Structure formats: structure tokens, C-alpha cells
Amino acid sequence: AGAPAAATAAALPSTPAVAAPAAAPPASKTFVDPSGYDAYDFTYPADWTIETTTISGGRRVDVLAPPGMAADLNVSIVATPIPNDFQKLGSFGNVQTVVNSIVQPGRLDAAMLDVAVLPDRYVFDYTIRPSPGRPTQRLLSIWALLPGQFLYTLTAQAPESSFAASEPTLRAVINSFHLHSSK
């Protein structure tokens, strides 16, 4: 739970961003950390495809999506190396600092809808319009830490206009995320 409810970064919403653990999506597969660290796994719909790419710093990004829909509806997982002294999520600052880094008040057309602070992760529910004229996206995102090694971000997104139709599937994927103990 967070502070009083609001739809901006000024104050954190107080309702939980995730419900109790959900059942796996029907006809699902399990995605297991491909790095060799065996740090996490999550389930996703069996008919979705996986594309792998790299982003800044040579970080691997796995994007899972229904066939032909990766630009609109997808789930992505990124592992970002962190310093050894980052042993808990609070190493990034308090949750409000993290929220502000995501929605960037004054810079982005974005709003934090909900935040859950759990023992091993932060869960965010927010909207963002990438640029003027582009549709607003609705995102569900987990920040989870493998202490002193990696920050894992699992993000599910869909256009806000069609989010309701894909929400059960996206929440099932997010809720299935399991972080293994550090090795």
C-alpha cells in the first residue's frame, strides 16, 4: 500500500496494483531466465512469439507478444546490471523517487494509476503517451531485484483504448512472475 490515492506522480495511489496470485493464462508456457542465473520465471500464452533484441548498454530484451501484434500488445523483460551495494529496492530511492523516474512529471504525458510495494518488488500500473499524436499506452510493470547483480523489469503493455480486452491476460502474466533466490 502507498500514500493517498491520486492519478499523478505527486502522490501514490493506495490500492494494490496486483491481486492475489492469479492462475496461469490458459494454454500457457513458462519463460525462464535465459541468462544462466535462473533468477526468474513467468508464464505467458502459448501462442505468443518471442523476439530478442538489445538496448543501451548491451542489455538483452525479450519481447513476448501475440503473432503480428508486438508493436501494440506485448510483455518485455529486461535485466539491468546494478552495483554490488544495491541490495534492496530502496537503493534506488524511496518509491516516490522511482515513480517520478517512470512518469517524469513535466516531461512526459504520463500518469501513475497504482503502485504496490511488496517485499521483493514494486508493481506499477500507469499510462504514457510516447509522443503527441500517438495513442496512450497502459502499462503494468514489475521492478524486482537480484541483490547486487540485476534489476529485472517485466512490463506488459497495450493501447489504453483496448486495454480492457487484454487486461486479464496481461495481469496473469505479471502476477505469474516469480523471482528465485539469489545464488
PDB file of C-alpha atoms in Angstrom:
ATOM      1  CA  ALA A   1       0.000   0.000   0.000  1.00  0.00           C
ATOM      2  CA  GLY A   2       1.144   3.520  -0.646  1.00  0.00           C
ATOM      3  CA  ALA A   3       0.066   7.052   0.252  1.00  0.00           C
ATOM      4  CA  PRO A   4      -3.309   8.711  -0.559  1.00  0.00           C
ATOM      5  CA  ALA A   5      -4.802   7.971  -3.977  1.00  0.00           C
ATOM      6  CA  ALA A   6      -4.052  10.198  -6.971  1.00  0.00           C
ATOM      7  CA  ALA A   7      -3.547   9.716 -10.685  1.00  0.00           C
ATOM      8  CA  THR A   8      -0.285  11.636 -10.928  1.00  0.00           C
ATOM      9  CA  ALA A   9       3.221  11.248  -9.599  1.00  0.00           C
ATOM     10  CA  ALA A  10       2.523  13.833  -6.894  1.00  0.00           C
ATOM     11  CA  ALA A  11       1.047  11.200  -4.578  1.00  0.00           C
ATOM     12  CA  LEU A  12       0.984   7.451  -4.828  1.00  0.00           C
ATOM     13  CA  PRO A  13      -2.271   5.543  -5.157  1.00  0.00           C
ATOM     14  CA  SER A  14      -3.163   3.399  -2.186  1.00  0.00           C
ATOM     15  CA  THR A  15      -4.856   0.387  -3.764  1.00  0.00           C
ATOM     16  CA  PRO A  16      -2.798  -2.687  -4.584  1.00  0.00           C
ATOM     17  CA  ALA A  17      -1.558  -2.919  -8.167  1.00  0.00           C
ATOM     18  CA  VAL A  18      -1.794  -6.692  -8.205  1.00  0.00           C
ATOM     19  CA  ALA A  19      -4.425  -9.012  -6.921  1.00  0.00           C
ATOM     20  CA  ALA A  20      -3.759 -12.292  -5.219  1.00  0.00           C
ATOM     21  CA  PRO A  21      -1.684 -14.633  -7.372  1.00  0.00           C
ATOM     22  CA  ALA A  22      -3.632 -15.451 -10.498  1.00  0.00           C
ATOM     23  CA  ALA A  23      -3.825 -18.722 -12.313  1.00  0.00           C
ATOM     24  CA  ALA A  24      -1.576 -19.089 -15.338  1.00  0.00           C
ATOM     25  CA  PRO A  25      -3.070 -17.984 -18.643  1.00  0.00           C
ATOM     26  CA  PRO A  26      -4.900 -20.820 -20.416  1.00  0.00           C
ATOM     27  CA  ALA A  27      -2.598 -22.866 -22.623  1.00  0.00           C
ATOM     28  CA  SER A  28       0.487 -21.221 -21.219  1.00  0.00           C
ATOM     29  CA  LYS A  29       4.234 -21.711 -21.436  1.00  0.00           C
ATOM     30  CA  THR A  30       6.860 -20.771 -18.893  1.00  0.00           C
ATOM     31  CA  PHE A  31       9.564 -18.255 -19.752  1.00  0.00           C
ATOM     32  CA  VAL A  32      12.705 -18.975 -17.722  1.00  0.00           C
ATOM     33  CA  ASP A  33      15.590 -16.543 -17.270  1.00  0.00           C
ATOM     34  CA  PRO A  34      17.812 -17.218 -20.300  1.00  0.00           C
ATOM     35  CA  SER A  35      20.917 -15.614 -18.751  1.00  0.00           C
ATOM     36  CA  GLY A  36      22.087 -18.687 -16.877  1.00  0.00           C
ATOM     37  CA  TYR A  37      21.392 -17.059 -13.487  1.00  0.00           C
ATOM     38  CA  ASP A  38      17.992 -18.811 -13.267  1.00  0.00           C
ATOM     39  CA  ALA A  39      16.784 -15.687 -11.454  1.00  0.00           C
ATOM     40  CA  TYR A  40      13.126 -15.627 -12.533  1.00  0.00           C
ATOM     41  CA  ASP A  41      10.319 -17.191 -14.496  1.00  0.00           C
ATOM     42  CA  PHE A  42       6.791 -16.268 -15.568  1.00  0.00           C
ATOM     43  CA  THR A  43       4.021 -17.761 -17.670  1.00  0.00           C
ATOM     44  CA  TYR A  44       2.668 -16.394 -20.931  1.00  0.00           C
ATOM     45  CA  PRO A  45       0.117 -17.514 -23.551  1.00  0.00           C
ATOM     46  CA  ALA A  46       1.390 -20.488 -25.521  1.00  0.00           C
ATOM     47  CA  ASP A  47       0.571 -18.937 -28.906  1.00  0.00           C
ATOM     48  CA  TRP A  48       2.710 -15.833 -28.296  1.00  0.00           C
ATOM     49  CA  THR A  49       6.037 -15.376 -30.068  1.00  0.00           C
ATOM     50  CA  ILE A  50       9.353 -14.242 -28.562  1.00  0.00           C
ATOM     51  CA  GLU A  51      11.742 -11.748 -30.118  1.00  0.00           C
ATOM     52  CA  THR A  52      15.089 -10.899 -28.568  1.00  0.00           C
ATOM     53  CA  THR A  53      16.937  -7.648 -29.081  1.00  0.00           C
ATOM     54  CA  THR A  54      19.440  -5.477 -27.241  1.00  0.00           C
ATOM     55  CA  ILE A  55      19.155  -1.941 -25.930  1.00  0.00           C
ATOM     56  CA  SER A  56      21.609   0.566 -24.473  1.00  0.00           C
ATOM     57  CA  GLY A  57      24.460  -0.988 -22.562  1.00  0.00           C
ATOM     58  CA  GLY A  58      24.083  -4.256 -24.462  1.00  0.00           C
ATOM     59  CA  ARG A  59      21.145  -5.274 -22.271  1.00  0.00           C
ATOM     60  CA  ARG A  60      19.045  -8.140 -23.581  1.00  0.00           C
ATOM     61  CA  VAL A  61      15.323  -7.539 -24.045  1.00  0.00           C
ATOM     62  CA  ASP A  62      12.926 -10.408 -24.642  1.00  0.00           C
ATOM     63  CA  VAL A  63       9.588  -9.260 -26.100  1.00  0.00           C
ATOM     64  CA  LEU A  64       6.666 -11.678 -25.981  1.00  0.00           C
ATOM     65  CA  ALA A  65       3.530 -10.911 -27.991  1.00  0.00           C
ATOM     66  CA  PRO A  66       0.636 -12.382 -29.915  1.00  0.00           C
ATOM     67  CA  PRO A  67       1.693 -13.084 -33.520  1.00  0.00           C
ATOM     68  CA  GLY A  68       1.795  -9.841 -35.512  1.00  0.00           C
ATOM     69  CA  MET A  69       0.917  -7.607 -32.556  1.00  0.00           C
ATOM     70  CA  ALA A  70       4.291  -6.854 -30.911  1.00  0.00           C
ATOM     71  CA  ALA A  71       4.027  -3.115 -31.594  1.00  0.00           C
ATOM     72  CA  ASP A  72       0.670  -2.846 -29.827  1.00  0.00           C
ATOM     73  CA  LEU A  73       0.381  -5.573 -27.223  1.00  0.00           C
ATOM     74  CA  ASN A  74       3.410  -7.135 -25.578  1.00  0.00           C
ATOM     75  CA  VAL A  75       5.299  -8.157 -22.485  1.00  0.00           C
ATOM     76  CA  SER A  76       9.002  -7.428 -22.180  1.00  0.00           C
ATOM     77  CA  ILE A  77      11.670  -8.414 -19.667  1.00  0.00           C
ATOM     78  CA  VAL A  78      14.956  -6.535 -19.223  1.00  0.00           C
ATOM     79  CA  ALA A  79      17.865  -7.303 -16.899  1.00  0.00           C
ATOM     80  CA  THR A  80      19.915  -4.253 -15.924  1.00  0.00           C
ATOM     81  CA  PRO A  81      23.227  -4.804 -14.097  1.00  0.00           C
ATOM     82  CA  ILE A  82      23.409  -2.949 -10.770  1.00  0.00           C
ATOM     83  CA  PRO A  83      26.236  -2.152  -8.353  1.00  0.00           C
ATOM     84  CA  ASN A  84      27.098  -4.701  -5.654  1.00  0.00           C
ATOM     85  CA  ASP A  85      25.901  -2.345  -2.921  1.00  0.00           C
ATOM     86  CA  PHE A  86      22.341  -2.276  -4.345  1.00  0.00           C
ATOM     87  CA  GLN A  87      20.952  -4.930  -2.012  1.00  0.00           C
ATOM     88  CA  LYS A  88      17.301  -3.823  -1.895  1.00  0.00           C
ATOM     89  CA  LEU A  89      14.864  -1.813  -3.984  1.00  0.00           C
ATOM     90  CA  GLY A  90      15.297   1.130  -1.620  1.00  0.00           C
ATOM     91  CA  SER A  91      18.784   1.530  -3.125  1.00  0.00           C
ATOM     92  CA  PHE A  92      17.034   3.351  -5.990  1.00  0.00           C
ATOM     93  CA  GLY A  93      15.457   5.805  -3.516  1.00  0.00           C
ATOM     94  CA  ASN A  94      12.018   5.714  -1.983  1.00  0.00           C
ATOM     95  CA  VAL A  95       9.115   4.501  -4.088  1.00  0.00           C
ATOM     96  CA  GLN A  96       8.084   8.092  -4.913  1.00  0.00           C
ATOM     97  CA  THR A  97      11.542   8.677  -6.439  1.00  0.00           C
ATOM     98  CA  VAL A  98      11.093   5.564  -8.581  1.00  0.00           C
ATOM     99  CA  VAL A  99       7.590   6.684  -9.629  1.00  0.00           C
ATOM    100  CA  ASN A 100       8.978  10.064 -10.674  1.00  0.00           C
ATOM    101  CA  SER A 101      11.682   8.345 -12.742  1.00  0.00           C
ATOM    102  CA  ILE A 102       8.975   6.419 -14.599  1.00  0.00           C
ATOM    103  CA  VAL A 103       6.351   9.111 -15.236  1.00  0.00           C
ATOM    104  CA  GLN A 104       8.824  12.037 -15.309  1.00  0.00           C
ATOM    105  CA  PRO A 105       6.484  14.853 -14.205  1.00  0.00           C
ATOM    106  CA  GLY A 106       6.723  17.850 -16.519  1.00  0.00           C
ATOM    107  CA  ARG A 107       8.493  15.856 -19.247  1.00  0.00           C
ATOM    108  CA  LEU A 108       6.124  13.070 -20.235  1.00  0.00           C
ATOM    109  CA  ASP A 109       2.393  12.803 -20.773  1.00  0.00           C
ATOM    110  CA  ALA A 110       2.098  10.057 -18.165  1.00  0.00           C
ATOM    111  CA  ALA A 111       0.167   9.193 -15.034  1.00  0.00           C
ATOM    112  CA  MET A 112       0.784   6.643 -12.297  1.00  0.00           C
ATOM    113  CA  LEU A 113      -2.532   4.907 -11.625  1.00  0.00           C
ATOM    114  CA  ASP A 114      -1.478   2.466  -8.930  1.00  0.00           C
ATOM    115  CA  VAL A 115       1.570   1.273  -7.003  1.00  0.00           C
ATOM    116  CA  ALA A 116       2.127  -1.782  -4.840  1.00  0.00           C
ATOM    117  CA  VAL A 117       5.192  -2.101  -2.653  1.00  0.00           C
ATOM    118  CA  LEU A 118       5.750  -5.782  -1.950  1.00  0.00           C
ATOM    119  CA  PRO A 119       8.639  -7.375  -0.038  1.00  0.00           C
ATOM    120  CA  ASP A 120      10.533  -8.371  -3.195  1.00  0.00           C
ATOM    121  CA  ARG A 121       9.183  -6.000  -5.844  1.00  0.00           C
ATOM    122  CA  TYR A 122       7.466  -2.791  -6.807  1.00  0.00           C
ATOM    123  CA  VAL A 123       4.447  -3.114  -9.101  1.00  0.00           C
ATOM    124  CA  PHE A 124       3.330  -0.131 -11.176  1.00  0.00           C
ATOM    125  CA  ASP A 125       0.173   0.499 -13.216  1.00  0.00           C
ATOM    126  CA  TYR A 126       0.482   3.610 -15.364  1.00  0.00           C
ATOM    127  CA  THR A 127      -0.286   5.305 -18.657  1.00  0.00           C
ATOM    128  CA  ILE A 128       2.078   7.055 -21.001  1.00  0.00           C
ATOM    129  CA  ARG A 129       1.671   8.821 -24.330  1.00  0.00           C
ATOM    130  CA  PRO A 130       5.045   8.303 -26.053  1.00  0.00           C
ATOM    131  CA  SER A 131       4.686  11.444 -28.174  1.00  0.00           C
ATOM    132  CA  PRO A 132       1.957  13.825 -29.328  1.00  0.00           C
ATOM    133  CA  GLY A 133      -0.364  12.189 -31.831  1.00  0.00           C
ATOM    134  CA  ARG A 134       0.492   8.660 -30.701  1.00  0.00           C
ATOM    135  CA  PRO A 135      -2.015   6.646 -28.681  1.00  0.00           C
ATOM    136  CA  THR A 136      -1.732   6.429 -24.924  1.00  0.00           C
ATOM    137  CA  GLN A 137      -0.349   3.097 -23.697  1.00  0.00           C
ATOM    138  CA  ARG A 138      -1.366   1.365 -20.473  1.00  0.00           C
ATOM    139  CA  LEU A 139       1.466  -0.435 -18.724  1.00  0.00           C
ATOM    140  CA  LEU A 140       1.839  -2.854 -15.834  1.00  0.00           C
ATOM    141  CA  SER A 141       5.419  -3.131 -14.664  1.00  0.00           C
ATOM    142  CA  ILE A 142       7.362  -5.021 -12.009  1.00  0.00           C
ATOM    143  CA  TRP A 143      10.723  -3.946 -10.635  1.00  0.00           C
ATOM    144  CA  ALA A 144      12.441  -6.865  -8.869  1.00  0.00           C
ATOM    145  CA  LEU A 145      16.000  -7.077  -7.617  1.00  0.00           C
ATOM    146  CA  LEU A 146      18.583  -9.824  -7.592  1.00  0.00           C
ATOM    147  CA  PRO A 147      20.673  -8.107  -4.880  1.00  0.00           C
ATOM    148  CA  GLY A 148      23.959  -6.701  -6.076  1.00  0.00           C
ATOM    149  CA  GLN A 149      23.517  -8.196  -9.546  1.00  0.00           C
ATOM    150  CA  PHE A 150      20.437  -7.208 -11.578  1.00  0.00           C
ATOM    151  CA  LEU A 151      17.271  -5.138 -11.622  1.00  0.00           C
ATOM    152  CA  TYR A 152      14.609  -7.051 -13.548  1.00  0.00           C
ATOM    153  CA  THR A 153      11.798  -5.105 -15.141  1.00  0.00           C
ATOM    154  CA  LEU A 154       8.860  -7.048 -16.514  1.00  0.00           C
ATOM    155  CA  THR A 155       6.456  -4.764 -18.380  1.00  0.00           C
ATOM    156  CA  ALA A 156       3.136  -5.597 -20.027  1.00  0.00           C
ATOM    157  CA  GLN A 157       1.577  -3.007 -22.314  1.00  0.00           C
ATOM    158  CA  ALA A 158      -1.382  -2.403 -24.574  1.00  0.00           C
ATOM    159  CA  PRO A 159      -3.067   0.654 -26.082  1.00  0.00           C
ATOM    160  CA  GLU A 160      -5.219   2.233 -23.382  1.00  0.00           C
ATOM    161  CA  SER A 161      -8.198   2.166 -25.770  1.00  0.00           C
ATOM    162  CA  SER A 162      -8.096  -1.656 -25.923  1.00  0.00           C
ATOM    163  CA  PHE A 163      -6.545  -2.428 -22.534  1.00  0.00           C
ATOM    164  CA  ALA A 164      -9.733  -3.861 -21.013  1.00  0.00           C
ATOM    165  CA  ALA A 165      -9.795  -6.686 -23.575  1.00  0.00           C
ATOM    166  CA  SER A 166      -6.201  -7.758 -22.874  1.00  0.00           C
ATOM    167  CA  GLU A 167      -6.074  -6.876 -19.167  1.00  0.00           C
ATOM    168  CA  PRO A 168      -6.845 -10.386 -17.801  1.00  0.00           C
ATOM    169  CA  THR A 169      -4.045 -11.913 -19.867  1.00  0.00           C
ATOM    170  CA  LEU A 170      -1.551  -9.157 -19.084  1.00  0.00           C
ATOM    171  CA  ARG A 171      -2.305  -9.290 -15.353  1.00  0.00           C
ATOM    172  CA  ALA A 172      -1.982 -13.092 -15.387  1.00  0.00           C
ATOM    173  CA  VAL A 173       1.494 -12.775 -16.917  1.00  0.00           C
ATOM    174  CA  ILE A 174       2.547 -10.068 -14.442  1.00  0.00           C
ATOM    175  CA  ASN A 175       1.100 -11.956 -11.469  1.00  0.00           C
ATOM    176  CA  SER A 176       2.896 -15.158 -12.501  1.00  0.00           C
ATOM    177  CA  PHE A 177       6.349 -13.542 -12.195  1.00  0.00           C
ATOM    178  CA  HIS A 178       8.480 -15.480  -9.722  1.00  0.00           C
ATOM    179  CA  LEU A 179      11.864 -14.214  -8.572  1.00  0.00           C
ATOM    180  CA  HIS A 180      14.141 -17.027  -7.420  1.00  0.00           C
ATOM    181  CA  SER A 181      16.530 -16.654  -4.500  1.00  0.00           C
ATOM    182  CA  SER A 182      19.876 -15.087  -5.286  1.00  0.00           C
ATOM    183  CA  LYS A 183      22.706 -17.512  -5.931  1.00  0.00           C
TER     184      LYS A 183
END
